[in-house]
């Protein structure tokens, strides 16, 4: 019997199959966006969860990756409805499925997966459907091409290189955009710049190009880590999607849990997305104290007026995020508050707070 078990284990090992995953469980008390005029089924208190399993089968230079995901709907709790603007409960589904391999000097990736353009100022974690990407090293640079079977204008040509420690990337879509990004570290300070130059006329404004600029600088002073970031959108776009299908709901440079409903898979305490603002300027500082990591974030934000002829909305955001290791997991407690909005957005002048447990395995 022992020999049979050993033979079975050897067979599994030779098959080259690995299983990893992650999950989160969160609870939020949301005052932002909640008032007595909300429908009766609107949830002020939101609990959500997600479990993902990543299965990778490897043979030679080829890998097949399948990611299974459950958004909290179980037989115990079969509620498959929207709990808030950014939290839904759903059943088991195939999150992504793709293959990576090599053909001569070319690296190939094909299938359904998630991807980011540049540093993610305009497109971060967006879906890539029926997609094929090819890349190859040419001297010091990596050249590539990407296309999707679901979009006639999806073909991108990209190039990247590292010059004296500085990473440079360029992505060109002849019909829709040019994306340029630079990132490097000098004397312990990391700086990053991204320009997303739109080639289309966004339908929500008259003949204006919805260009986006991201600036991010971070470093460390003794035991304190600091980040300064600025995102500027020429035009605020509806929610987190533009007519070109770009997506960025995450204020990733600062690790915000107040701005970015799609952060960390789904952040129940978030109230708005990056695309809803024409300008976000913020600073974050963090340090370790008694086994905890304590982070504070302050932002100054501009949102276009909701009424024609009115002044733009000027709002500030403050956040306190405390994380602590907990038995192999990470426990996060956070508090966030926006203030300064006029009566047009009065429900956003409130605070959200939450607890979240993240596990990776």
Short mmCIF file of the C-alpha atoms (twelve columns), coordinates in Angstrom:
data_MODEL
# 
_entry.id   MODEL 
# 
loop_
_atom_site.group_PDB 
_atom_site.id 
_atom_site.type_symbol 
_atom_site.label_atom_id 
_atom_site.label_alt_id 
_atom_site.label_comp_id 
_atom_site.label_asym_id 
_atom_site.label_seq_id 
_atom_site.Cartn_x 
_atom_site.Cartn_y 
_atom_site.Cartn_z 
_atom_site.pdbx_PDB_model_num 
ATOM 1   C CA . UNK A 1   0.000   0.000  0.000   1 
ATOM 2   C CA . UNK A 2   2.822   2.363  0.885   1 
ATOM 3   C CA . UNK A 3   4.422   1.666  -2.491  1 
ATOM 4   C CA . UNK A 4   1.118   2.353  -4.260  1 
ATOM 5   C CA . UNK A 5   0.669   5.683  -2.453  1 
ATOM 6   C CA . UNK A 6   4.260   6.663  -3.267  1 
ATOM 7   C CA . UNK A 7   3.718   5.821  -6.937  1 
ATOM 8   C CA . UNK A 8   0.558   7.937  -7.008  1 
ATOM 9   C CA . UNK A 9   2.351   10.888 -5.422  1 
ATOM 10  C CA . UNK A 10  5.184   10.571 -7.936  1 
ATOM 11  C CA . UNK A 11  2.675   10.602 -10.791 1 
ATOM 12  C CA . UNK A 12  1.080   13.805 -9.512  1 
ATOM 13  C CA . UNK A 13  4.489   15.405 -9.114  1 
ATOM 14  C CA . UNK A 14  5.502   14.504 -12.658 1 
ATOM 15  C CA . UNK A 15  2.263   15.953 -13.997 1 
ATOM 16  C CA . UNK A 16  3.467   19.384 -12.871 1 
ATOM 17  C CA . UNK A 17  0.245   20.523 -11.192 1 
ATOM 18  C CA . UNK A 18  0.268   23.284 -8.582  1 
ATOM 19  C CA . UNK A 19  -2.641  24.704 -6.610  1 
ATOM 20  C CA . UNK A 20  -2.449  28.062 -4.842  1 
ATOM 21  C CA . UNK A 21  -5.073  30.579 -3.846  1 
ATOM 22  C CA . UNK A 22  -6.266  33.476 -1.780  1 
ATOM 23  C CA . UNK A 23  -9.392  34.609 -0.001  1 
ATOM 24  C CA . UNK A 24  -10.814 37.508 1.927   1 
ATOM 25  C CA . UNK A 25  -13.675 38.026 4.329   1 
ATOM 26  C CA . UNK A 26  -14.806 41.563 5.063   1 
ATOM 27  C CA . UNK A 27  -17.378 43.552 6.991   1 
ATOM 28  C CA . UNK A 28  -18.162 47.221 6.387   1 
ATOM 29  C CA . UNK A 29  -20.357 49.847 7.969   1 
ATOM 30  C CA . UNK A 30  -21.057 52.368 5.208   1 
ATOM 31  C CA . UNK A 31  -22.402 55.796 6.100   1 
ATOM 32  C CA . UNK A 32  -21.172 57.289 2.830   1 
ATOM 33  C CA . UNK A 33  -23.836 57.002 0.168   1 
ATOM 34  C CA . UNK A 34  -26.462 56.032 2.746   1 
ATOM 35  C CA . UNK A 35  -29.385 58.143 3.922   1 
ATOM 36  C CA . UNK A 36  -33.053 57.694 4.734   1 
ATOM 37  C CA . UNK A 37  -34.018 58.191 1.073   1 
ATOM 38  C CA . UNK A 38  -32.241 55.002 0.032   1 
ATOM 39  C CA . UNK A 39  -34.462 52.033 -0.930  1 
ATOM 40  C CA . UNK A 40  -35.321 49.651 1.856   1 
ATOM 41  C CA . UNK A 41  -33.117 46.870 0.473   1 
ATOM 42  C CA . UNK A 42  -29.979 49.037 0.451   1 
ATOM 43  C CA . UNK A 43  -27.457 47.520 2.854   1 
ATOM 44  C CA . UNK A 44  -25.695 49.922 5.222   1 
ATOM 45  C CA . UNK A 45  -23.845 47.005 6.811   1 
ATOM 46  C CA . UNK A 46  -22.166 44.846 4.173   1 
ATOM 47  C CA . UNK A 47  -20.369 41.542 4.614   1 
ATOM 48  C CA . UNK A 48  -18.602 40.012 1.637   1 
ATOM 49  C CA . UNK A 49  -16.167 37.251 0.851   1 
ATOM 50  C CA . UNK A 50  -14.193 35.804 -2.038  1 
ATOM 51  C CA . UNK A 51  -12.211 32.603 -2.485  1 
ATOM 52  C CA . UNK A 52  -9.968  31.915 -5.492  1 
ATOM 53  C CA . UNK A 53  -8.132  28.741 -6.448  1 
ATOM 54  C CA . UNK A 54  -5.374  28.935 -9.057  1 
ATOM 55  C CA . UNK A 55  -4.593  25.637 -10.747 1 
ATOM 56  C CA . UNK A 56  -1.535  25.519 -13.028 1 
ATOM 57  C CA . UNK A 57  -0.654  22.496 -15.130 1 
ATOM 58  C CA . UNK A 58  2.872   22.489 -16.559 1 
ATOM 59  C CA . UNK A 59  4.464   20.389 -19.281 1 
ATOM 60  C CA . UNK A 60  7.752   21.521 -20.743 1 
ATOM 61  C CA . UNK A 61  7.579   25.244 -21.556 1 
ATOM 62  C CA . UNK A 62  3.765   25.237 -21.621 1 
ATOM 63  C CA . UNK A 63  1.484   26.158 -18.754 1 
ATOM 64  C CA . UNK A 64  -2.301  26.029 -18.585 1 
ATOM 65  C CA . UNK A 65  -3.777  28.253 -15.860 1 
ATOM 66  C CA . UNK A 66  -7.339  28.036 -14.556 1 
ATOM 67  C CA . UNK A 67  -8.609  30.307 -11.780 1 
ATOM 68  C CA . UNK A 68  -11.820 29.360 -9.966  1 
ATOM 69  C CA . UNK A 69  -13.626 32.031 -7.976  1 
ATOM 70  C CA . UNK A 70  -16.519 32.167 -5.545  1 
ATOM 71  C CA . UNK A 71  -17.947 35.523 -4.476  1 
ATOM 72  C CA . UNK A 72  -19.646 34.360 -1.315  1 
ATOM 73  C CA . UNK A 73  -22.828 32.672 -2.513  1 
ATOM 74  C CA . UNK A 74  -23.064 29.206 -0.952  1 
ATOM 75  C CA . UNK A 75  -25.783 26.716 -0.165  1 
ATOM 76  C CA . UNK A 76  -25.736 28.168 3.356   1 
ATOM 77  C CA . UNK A 77  -26.168 31.698 1.986   1 
ATOM 78  C CA . UNK A 78  -27.493 31.551 -1.577  1 
ATOM 79  C CA . UNK A 79  -28.166 35.300 -1.833  1 
ATOM 80  C CA . UNK A 80  -26.976 36.065 -5.381  1 
ATOM 81  C CA . UNK A 81  -27.880 39.753 -5.431  1 
ATOM 82  C CA . UNK A 82  -26.137 43.126 -5.373  1 
ATOM 83  C CA . UNK A 83  -25.480 44.268 -1.803  1 
ATOM 84  C CA . UNK A 84  -24.084 47.690 -2.701  1 
ATOM 85  C CA . UNK A 85  -22.578 49.470 -5.683  1 
ATOM 86  C CA . UNK A 86  -19.331 47.520 -5.389  1 
ATOM 87  C CA . UNK A 87  -20.196 44.286 -3.561  1 
ATOM 88  C CA . UNK A 88  -22.087 41.376 -5.083  1 
ATOM 89  C CA . UNK A 89  -22.523 37.801 -3.986  1 
ATOM 90  C CA . UNK A 90  -22.067 35.241 -6.720  1 
ATOM 91  C CA . UNK A 91  -21.558 31.514 -7.056  1 
ATOM 92  C CA . UNK A 92  -18.621 29.483 -8.322  1 
ATOM 93  C CA . UNK A 93  -17.315 30.556 -11.717 1 
ATOM 94  C CA . UNK A 94  -14.245 30.297 -13.924 1 
ATOM 95  C CA . UNK A 95  -12.467 33.587 -13.257 1 
ATOM 96  C CA . UNK A 96  -9.848  33.203 -15.980 1 
ATOM 97  C CA . UNK A 97  -8.459  30.489 -18.260 1 
ATOM 98  C CA . UNK A 98  -5.354  30.855 -20.411 1 
ATOM 99  C CA . UNK A 99  -2.245  29.167 -21.768 1 
ATOM 100 C CA . UNK A 100 1.352   30.380 -21.882 1 
ATOM 101 C CA . UNK A 101 4.028   28.758 -24.036 1 
ATOM 102 C CA . UNK A 102 7.044   29.428 -26.251 1 
ATOM 103 C CA . UNK A 103 7.504   29.108 -30.008 1 
ATOM 104 C CA . UNK A 104 11.137  29.653 -30.817 1 
ATOM 105 C CA . UNK A 105 12.069  33.059 -29.415 1 
ATOM 106 C CA . UNK A 106 8.431   34.119 -28.962 1 
ATOM 107 C CA . UNK A 107 6.509   34.003 -25.670 1 
ATOM 108 C CA . UNK A 108 2.790   33.380 -26.231 1 
ATOM 109 C CA . UNK A 109 -0.170  33.990 -23.933 1 
ATOM 110 C CA . UNK A 110 -3.695  33.174 -25.104 1 
ATOM 111 C CA . UNK A 111 -7.141  32.916 -23.536 1 
ATOM 112 C CA . UNK A 112 -9.211  34.938 -21.055 1 
ATOM 113 C CA . UNK A 113 -7.178  36.796 -18.435 1 
ATOM 114 C CA . UNK A 114 -6.706  40.131 -16.650 1 
ATOM 115 C CA . UNK A 115 -4.088  42.686 -17.622 1 
ATOM 116 C CA . UNK A 116 -2.739  46.170 -16.963 1 
ATOM 117 C CA . UNK A 117 -1.482  48.789 -19.418 1 
ATOM 118 C CA . UNK A 118 1.541   50.780 -18.270 1 
ATOM 119 C CA . UNK A 119 1.356   51.577 -14.569 1 
ATOM 120 C CA . UNK A 120 -2.432  51.278 -14.536 1 
ATOM 121 C CA . UNK A 121 -3.464  54.942 -14.526 1 
ATOM 122 C CA . UNK A 122 -6.203  54.227 -17.068 1 
ATOM 123 C CA . UNK A 123 -6.289  50.453 -17.430 1 
ATOM 124 C CA . UNK A 124 -5.586  48.313 -14.376 1 
ATOM 125 C CA . UNK A 125 -6.746  44.736 -14.055 1 
ATOM 126 C CA . UNK A 126 -9.051  45.009 -17.078 1 
ATOM 127 C CA . UNK A 127 -10.486 41.908 -18.733 1 
ATOM 128 C CA . UNK A 128 -8.690  40.533 -21.797 1 
ATOM 129 C CA . UNK A 129 -11.215 38.370 -23.641 1 
ATOM 130 C CA . UNK A 130 -10.268 35.803 -26.289 1 
ATOM 131 C CA . UNK A 131 -6.883  37.484 -26.322 1 
ATOM 132 C CA . UNK A 132 -3.494  36.608 -27.769 1 
ATOM 133 C CA . UNK A 133 -0.233  38.266 -26.767 1 
ATOM 134 C CA . UNK A 134 3.194   37.602 -28.325 1 
ATOM 135 C CA . UNK A 135 6.511   38.994 -27.110 1 
ATOM 136 C CA . UNK A 136 10.208  38.479 -27.788 1 
ATOM 137 C CA . UNK A 137 13.552  39.907 -26.708 1 
ATOM 138 C CA . UNK A 138 15.264  41.988 -29.390 1 
ATOM 139 C CA . UNK A 139 18.600  43.157 -28.067 1 
ATOM 140 C CA . UNK A 140 18.046  45.063 -24.803 1 
ATOM 141 C CA . UNK A 141 14.320  45.573 -25.508 1 
ATOM 142 C CA . UNK A 142 11.237  43.389 -25.338 1 
ATOM 143 C CA . UNK A 143 8.804   43.871 -28.223 1 
ATOM 144 C CA . UNK A 144 5.262   42.558 -28.297 1 
ATOM 145 C CA . UNK A 145 1.823   42.642 -29.840 1 
ATOM 146 C CA . UNK A 146 -1.587  42.037 -28.258 1 
ATOM 147 C CA . UNK A 147 -5.011  41.572 -29.813 1 
ATOM 148 C CA . UNK A 148 -8.476  40.517 -28.683 1 
ATOM 149 C CA . UNK A 149 -11.081 38.701 -30.722 1 
ATOM 150 C CA . UNK A 150 -13.841 40.698 -29.011 1 
ATOM 151 C CA . UNK A 151 -12.736 44.172 -30.143 1 
ATOM 152 C CA . UNK A 152 -11.855 45.241 -33.688 1 
ATOM 153 C CA . UNK A 153 -9.712  48.098 -32.316 1 
ATOM 154 C CA . UNK A 154 -7.923  46.120 -29.619 1 
ATOM 155 C CA . UNK A 155 -4.553  45.525 -31.314 1 
ATOM 156 C CA . UNK A 156 -1.704  47.015 -29.272 1 
ATOM 157 C CA . UNK A 157 2.004   47.142 -30.088 1 
ATOM 158 C CA . UNK A 158 4.298   47.470 -27.087 1 
ATOM 159 C CA . UNK A 159 7.985   47.870 -26.285 1 
ATOM 160 C CA . UNK A 160 9.878   47.908 -23.011 1 
ATOM 161 C CA . UNK A 161 13.484  48.206 -21.914 1 
ATOM 162 C CA . UNK A 162 15.599  48.890 -18.867 1 
ATOM 163 C CA . UNK A 163 18.237  51.589 -19.246 1 
ATOM 164 C CA . UNK A 164 20.617  52.181 -16.316 1 
ATOM 165 C CA . UNK A 165 18.023  50.887 -13.859 1 
ATOM 166 C CA . UNK A 166 15.153  52.869 -15.362 1 
ATOM 167 C CA . UNK A 167 12.224  50.891 -16.801 1 
ATOM 168 C CA . UNK A 168 10.675  52.424 -19.920 1 
ATOM 169 C CA . UNK A 169 7.480   51.150 -21.539 1 
ATOM 170 C CA . UNK A 170 5.431   52.251 -24.527 1 
ATOM 171 C CA . UNK A 171 2.099   50.833 -25.697 1 
ATOM 172 C CA . UNK A 172 0.577   52.023 -28.978 1 
ATOM 173 C CA . UNK A 173 -2.939  51.392 -30.186 1 
ATOM 174 C CA . UNK A 174 -3.206  53.049 -33.638 1 
ATOM 175 C CA . UNK A 175 -6.933  53.685 -33.249 1 
ATOM 176 C CA . UNK A 176 -7.349  54.579 -29.579 1 
ATOM 177 C CA . UNK A 177 -4.332  55.558 -27.452 1 
ATOM 178 C CA . UNK A 178 -0.617  55.898 -26.782 1 
ATOM 179 C CA . UNK A 179 0.614   54.975 -23.296 1 
ATOM 180 C CA . UNK A 180 4.093   55.936 -22.050 1 
ATOM 181 C CA . UNK A 181 5.538   55.089 -18.639 1 
ATOM 182 C CA . UNK A 182 8.892   55.491 -16.884 1 
ATOM 183 C CA . UNK A 183 9.917   54.120 -13.486 1 
ATOM 184 C CA . UNK A 184 13.229  54.156 -11.660 1 
ATOM 185 C CA . UNK A 185 14.934  54.336 -8.258  1 
ATOM 186 C CA . UNK A 186 17.651  56.807 -7.247  1 
ATOM 187 C CA . UNK A 187 19.214  56.862 -3.779  1 
ATOM 188 C CA . UNK A 188 16.309  54.966 -2.235  1 
ATOM 189 C CA . UNK A 189 13.564  57.097 -3.793  1 
ATOM 190 C CA . UNK A 190 11.387  55.553 -6.493  1 
ATOM 191 C CA . UNK A 191 9.698   57.774 -9.059  1 
ATOM 192 C CA . UNK A 192 7.151   56.815 -11.698 1 
ATOM 193 C CA . UNK A 193 5.424   58.760 -14.468 1 
ATOM 194 C CA . UNK A 194 2.691   57.598 -16.834 1 
ATOM 195 C CA . UNK A 195 1.027   59.475 -19.694 1 
ATOM 196 C CA . UNK A 196 -2.077  58.037 -21.342 1 
ATOM 197 C CA . UNK A 197 -2.800  59.998 -24.533 1 
ATOM 198 C CA . UNK A 198 -6.286  59.404 -25.888 1 
ATOM 199 C CA . UNK A 199 -6.811  59.357 -29.666 1 
ATOM 200 C CA . UNK A 200 -10.604 59.149 -29.543 1 
ATOM 201 C CA . UNK A 201 -13.290 61.695 -28.760 1 
ATOM 202 C CA . UNK A 202 -14.912 60.619 -25.522 1 
ATOM 203 C CA . UNK A 203 -18.675 60.613 -25.889 1 
ATOM 204 C CA . UNK A 204 -19.217 62.435 -22.599 1 
ATOM 205 C CA . UNK A 205 -17.510 65.644 -23.720 1 
ATOM 206 C CA . UNK A 206 -17.371 67.676 -26.914 1 
ATOM 207 C CA . UNK A 207 -14.280 66.845 -28.947 1 
ATOM 208 C CA . UNK A 208 -11.965 66.639 -25.937 1 
ATOM 209 C CA . UNK A 209 -9.342  63.980 -25.460 1 
ATOM 210 C CA . UNK A 210 -9.533  62.172 -22.151 1 
ATOM 211 C CA . UNK A 211 -5.814  62.163 -21.360 1 
ATOM 212 C CA . UNK A 212 -4.590  60.885 -18.001 1 
ATOM 213 C CA . UNK A 213 -1.364  61.630 -16.109 1 
ATOM 214 C CA . UNK A 214 -0.034  59.666 -13.126 1 
ATOM 215 C CA . UNK A 215 2.895   60.777 -10.970 1 
ATOM 216 C CA . UNK A 216 4.033   58.597 -8.067  1 
ATOM 217 C CA . UNK A 217 7.045   59.069 -5.783  1 
ATOM 218 C CA . UNK A 218 7.804   56.938 -2.733  1 
ATOM 219 C CA . UNK A 219 10.600  56.263 -0.314  1 
ATOM 220 C CA . UNK A 220 11.521  55.632 3.296   1 
ATOM 221 C CA . UNK A 221 12.831  57.883 6.063   1 
ATOM 222 C CA . UNK A 222 14.117  55.828 8.971   1 
ATOM 223 C CA . UNK A 223 11.100  53.694 10.011  1 
ATOM 224 C CA . UNK A 224 8.520   55.691 8.041   1 
ATOM 225 C CA . UNK A 225 7.470   54.807 4.500   1 
ATOM 226 C CA . UNK A 226 5.941   57.606 2.450   1 
ATOM 227 C CA . UNK A 227 4.120   57.921 -0.872  1 
ATOM 228 C CA . UNK A 228 3.053   60.976 -2.866  1 
ATOM 229 C CA . UNK A 229 0.775   60.451 -5.859  1 
ATOM 230 C CA . UNK A 230 -1.184  62.539 -8.331  1 
ATOM 231 C CA . UNK A 231 -3.707  61.369 -10.916 1 
ATOM 232 C CA . UNK A 232 -5.141  63.873 -13.389 1 
ATOM 233 C CA . UNK A 233 -7.962  63.015 -15.799 1 
ATOM 234 C CA . UNK A 234 -8.678  65.559 -18.528 1 
ATOM 235 C CA . UNK A 235 -12.291 64.366 -18.352 1 
ATOM 236 C CA . UNK A 236 -13.881 62.433 -15.505 1 
ATOM 237 C CA . UNK A 237 -15.385 59.285 -16.932 1 
ATOM 238 C CA . UNK A 238 -18.547 57.536 -15.838 1 
ATOM 239 C CA . UNK A 239 -17.858 55.272 -12.894 1 
ATOM 240 C CA . UNK A 240 -14.658 53.449 -13.768 1 
ATOM 241 C CA . UNK A 241 -15.178 52.780 -17.473 1 
ATOM 242 C CA . UNK A 242 -14.761 54.949 -20.561 1 
ATOM 243 C CA . UNK A 243 -16.283 54.444 -23.984 1 
ATOM 244 C CA . UNK A 244 -12.993 52.805 -24.973 1 
ATOM 245 C CA . UNK A 245 -13.457 50.145 -22.320 1 
ATOM 246 C CA . UNK A 246 -10.585 51.322 -20.116 1 
ATOM 247 C CA . UNK A 247 -10.858 50.522 -16.454 1 
ATOM 248 C CA . UNK A 248 -9.230  51.892 -13.350 1 
ATOM 249 C CA . UNK A 249 -11.179 51.825 -10.135 1 
ATOM 250 C CA . UNK A 250 -8.135  51.683 -7.885  1 
ATOM 251 C CA . UNK A 251 -6.025  54.415 -6.300  1 
ATOM 252 C CA . UNK A 252 -3.228  51.845 -6.209  1 
ATOM 253 C CA . UNK A 253 -0.233  54.136 -5.524  1 
ATOM 254 C CA . UNK A 254 -1.497  55.035 -2.044  1 
ATOM 255 C CA . UNK A 255 -3.256  51.782 -1.164  1 
ATOM 256 C CA . UNK A 256 -6.516  53.629 -0.569  1 
ATOM 257 C CA . UNK A 257 -9.592  51.790 0.747   1 
ATOM 258 C CA . UNK A 258 -11.778 54.884 0.300   1 
ATOM 259 C CA . UNK A 259 -11.209 55.562 -3.407  1 
ATOM 260 C CA . UNK A 260 -11.266 52.444 -5.559  1 
ATOM 261 C CA . UNK A 261 -14.197 50.051 -5.389  1 
ATOM 262 C CA . UNK A 262 -12.293 47.354 -7.281  1 
ATOM 263 C CA . UNK A 263 -9.220  47.377 -5.031  1 
ATOM 264 C CA . UNK A 264 -8.220  44.085 -3.398  1 
ATOM 265 C CA . UNK A 265 -10.863 42.246 -5.395  1 
ATOM 266 C CA . UNK A 266 -13.641 44.438 -4.014  1 
ATOM 267 C CA . UNK A 267 -13.463 47.050 -1.270  1 
ATOM 268 C CA . UNK A 268 -16.741 47.496 0.565   1 
ATOM 269 C CA . UNK A 269 -15.648 50.747 2.256   1 
ATOM 270 C CA . UNK A 270 -14.819 52.510 -1.035  1 
ATOM 271 C CA . UNK A 271 -17.164 55.270 -2.132  1 
ATOM 272 C CA . UNK A 272 -15.830 56.369 -5.523  1 
ATOM 273 C CA . UNK A 273 -13.514 55.356 -8.342  1 
ATOM 274 C CA . UNK A 274 -10.484 57.117 -9.773  1 
ATOM 275 C CA . UNK A 275 -12.292 57.933 -13.010 1 
ATOM 276 C CA . UNK A 276 -14.983 59.947 -11.250 1 
ATOM 277 C CA . UNK A 277 -12.447 62.663 -10.358 1 
ATOM 278 C CA . UNK A 278 -10.549 65.033 -12.638 1 
ATOM 279 C CA . UNK A 279 -7.819  65.364 -10.018 1 
ATOM 280 C CA . UNK A 280 -6.583  63.358 -7.043  1 
ATOM 281 C CA . UNK A 281 -3.503  64.480 -5.111  1 
ATOM 282 C CA . UNK A 282 -2.547  62.548 -2.024  1 
ATOM 283 C CA . UNK A 283 0.110   61.553 0.462   1 
ATOM 284 C CA . UNK A 284 0.400   58.379 2.522   1 
ATOM 285 C CA . UNK A 285 2.707   57.600 5.444   1 
ATOM 286 C CA . UNK A 286 3.054   54.295 7.246   1 
ATOM 287 C CA . UNK A 287 5.102   52.770 10.041  1 
ATOM 288 C CA . UNK A 288 5.229   49.665 12.230  1 
ATOM 289 C CA . UNK A 289 4.118   49.836 15.850  1 
ATOM 290 C CA . UNK A 290 3.757   46.913 18.276  1 
ATOM 291 C CA . UNK A 291 3.503   44.396 15.442  1 
ATOM 292 C CA . UNK A 292 0.967   46.477 13.506  1 
ATOM 293 C CA . UNK A 293 1.419   48.482 10.314  1 
ATOM 294 C CA . UNK A 294 -0.306  51.850 10.640  1 
ATOM 295 C CA . UNK A 295 -0.976  53.933 7.534   1 
ATOM 296 C CA . UNK A 296 -2.519  57.378 7.192   1 
ATOM 297 C CA . UNK A 297 -3.705  58.806 3.848   1 
ATOM 298 C CA . UNK A 298 -4.781  62.340 2.978   1 
ATOM 299 C CA . UNK A 299 -6.140  63.338 -0.434  1 
ATOM 300 C CA . UNK A 300 -7.419  66.493 -2.144  1 
ATOM 301 C CA . UNK A 301 -9.913  65.636 -4.857  1 
ATOM 302 C CA . UNK A 302 -11.837 67.441 -7.603  1 
ATOM 303 C CA . UNK A 303 -15.076 66.037 -8.990  1 
ATOM 304 C CA . UNK A 304 -17.006 67.725 -11.818 1 
ATOM 305 C CA . UNK A 305 -20.219 69.479 -10.766 1 
ATOM 306 C CA . UNK A 306 -23.332 67.363 -11.049 1 
ATOM 307 C CA . UNK A 307 -25.376 70.356 -12.216 1 
ATOM 308 C CA . UNK A 308 -24.578 72.386 -15.342 1 
ATOM 309 C CA . UNK A 309 -23.135 75.793 -14.489 1 
ATOM 310 C CA . UNK A 310 -22.224 74.835 -10.920 1 
ATOM 311 C CA . UNK A 311 -18.706 74.877 -9.524  1 
ATOM 312 C CA . UNK A 312 -16.652 71.705 -9.424  1 
ATOM 313 C CA . UNK A 313 -16.805 69.769 -6.172  1 
ATOM 314 C CA . UNK A 314 -13.710 70.088 -3.961  1 
ATOM 315 C CA . UNK A 315 -13.395 67.360 -1.369  1 
ATOM 316 C CA . UNK A 316 -10.734 66.026 0.957   1 
ATOM 317 C CA . UNK A 317 -10.311 62.467 2.144   1 
ATOM 318 C CA . UNK A 318 -8.697  61.063 5.281   1 
ATOM 319 C CA . UNK A 319 -7.999  57.408 5.993   1 
ATOM 320 C CA . UNK A 320 -6.540  55.321 8.787   1 
ATOM 321 C CA . UNK A 321 -5.581  51.742 7.896   1 
ATOM 322 C CA . UNK A 322 -4.188  49.312 10.477  1 
ATOM 323 C CA . UNK A 323 -2.969  45.850 9.462   1 
ATOM 324 C CA . UNK A 324 -1.720  43.007 11.654  1 
ATOM 325 C CA . UNK A 325 -0.519  39.448 10.964  1 
ATOM 326 C CA . UNK A 326 -2.952  36.961 12.422  1 
ATOM 327 C CA . UNK A 327 -2.182  33.243 12.372  1 
ATOM 328 C CA . UNK A 328 -0.841  33.257 8.817   1 
ATOM 329 C CA . UNK A 329 -3.507  35.701 7.665   1 
ATOM 330 C CA . UNK A 330 -3.647  39.512 7.674   1 
ATOM 331 C CA . UNK A 331 -6.272  41.452 9.574   1 
ATOM 332 C CA . UNK A 332 -7.079  44.990 8.392   1 
ATOM 333 C CA . UNK A 333 -9.157  47.615 10.155  1 
ATOM 334 C CA . UNK A 334 -9.841  50.844 8.285   1 
ATOM 335 C CA . UNK A 335 -11.645 54.151 8.658   1 
ATOM 336 C CA . UNK A 336 -12.249 56.601 5.817   1 
ATOM 337 C CA . UNK A 337 -14.039 59.925 5.505   1 
ATOM 338 C CA . UNK A 338 -14.705 62.366 2.671   1 
ATOM 339 C CA . UNK A 339 -15.704 65.959 3.385   1 
ATOM 340 C CA . UNK A 340 -16.271 69.197 1.494   1 
ATOM 341 C CA . UNK A 341 -18.977 68.092 -0.948  1 
ATOM 342 C CA . UNK A 342 -21.938 70.404 -1.546  1 
ATOM 343 C CA . UNK A 343 -25.582 69.391 -1.162  1 
ATOM 344 C CA . UNK A 344 -25.418 67.763 -4.596  1 
ATOM 345 C CA . UNK A 345 -23.269 64.987 -3.142  1 
ATOM 346 C CA . UNK A 346 -24.145 65.452 0.536   1 
ATOM 347 C CA . UNK A 347 -24.377 61.710 1.214   1 
ATOM 348 C CA . UNK A 348 -20.644 61.439 0.498   1 
ATOM 349 C CA . UNK A 349 -19.795 63.708 3.454   1 
ATOM 350 C CA . UNK A 350 -19.737 60.823 5.902   1 
ATOM 351 C CA . UNK A 351 -17.488 58.004 7.025   1 
ATOM 352 C CA . UNK A 352 -17.007 54.323 6.283   1 
ATOM 353 C CA . UNK A 353 -15.294 51.768 8.472   1 
ATOM 354 C CA . UNK A 354 -14.551 48.103 8.066   1 
ATOM 355 C CA . UNK A 355 -12.730 44.931 9.057   1 
ATOM 356 C CA . UNK A 356 -11.110 42.570 6.590   1 
ATOM 357 C CA . UNK A 357 -9.225  39.260 6.816   1 
ATOM 358 C CA . UNK A 358 -6.943  38.256 3.908   1 
ATOM 359 C CA . UNK A 359 -5.402  34.807 3.489   1 
ATOM 360 C CA . UNK A 360 -2.958  33.493 0.885   1 
ATOM 361 C CA . UNK A 361 -2.084  29.833 0.537   1 
# 
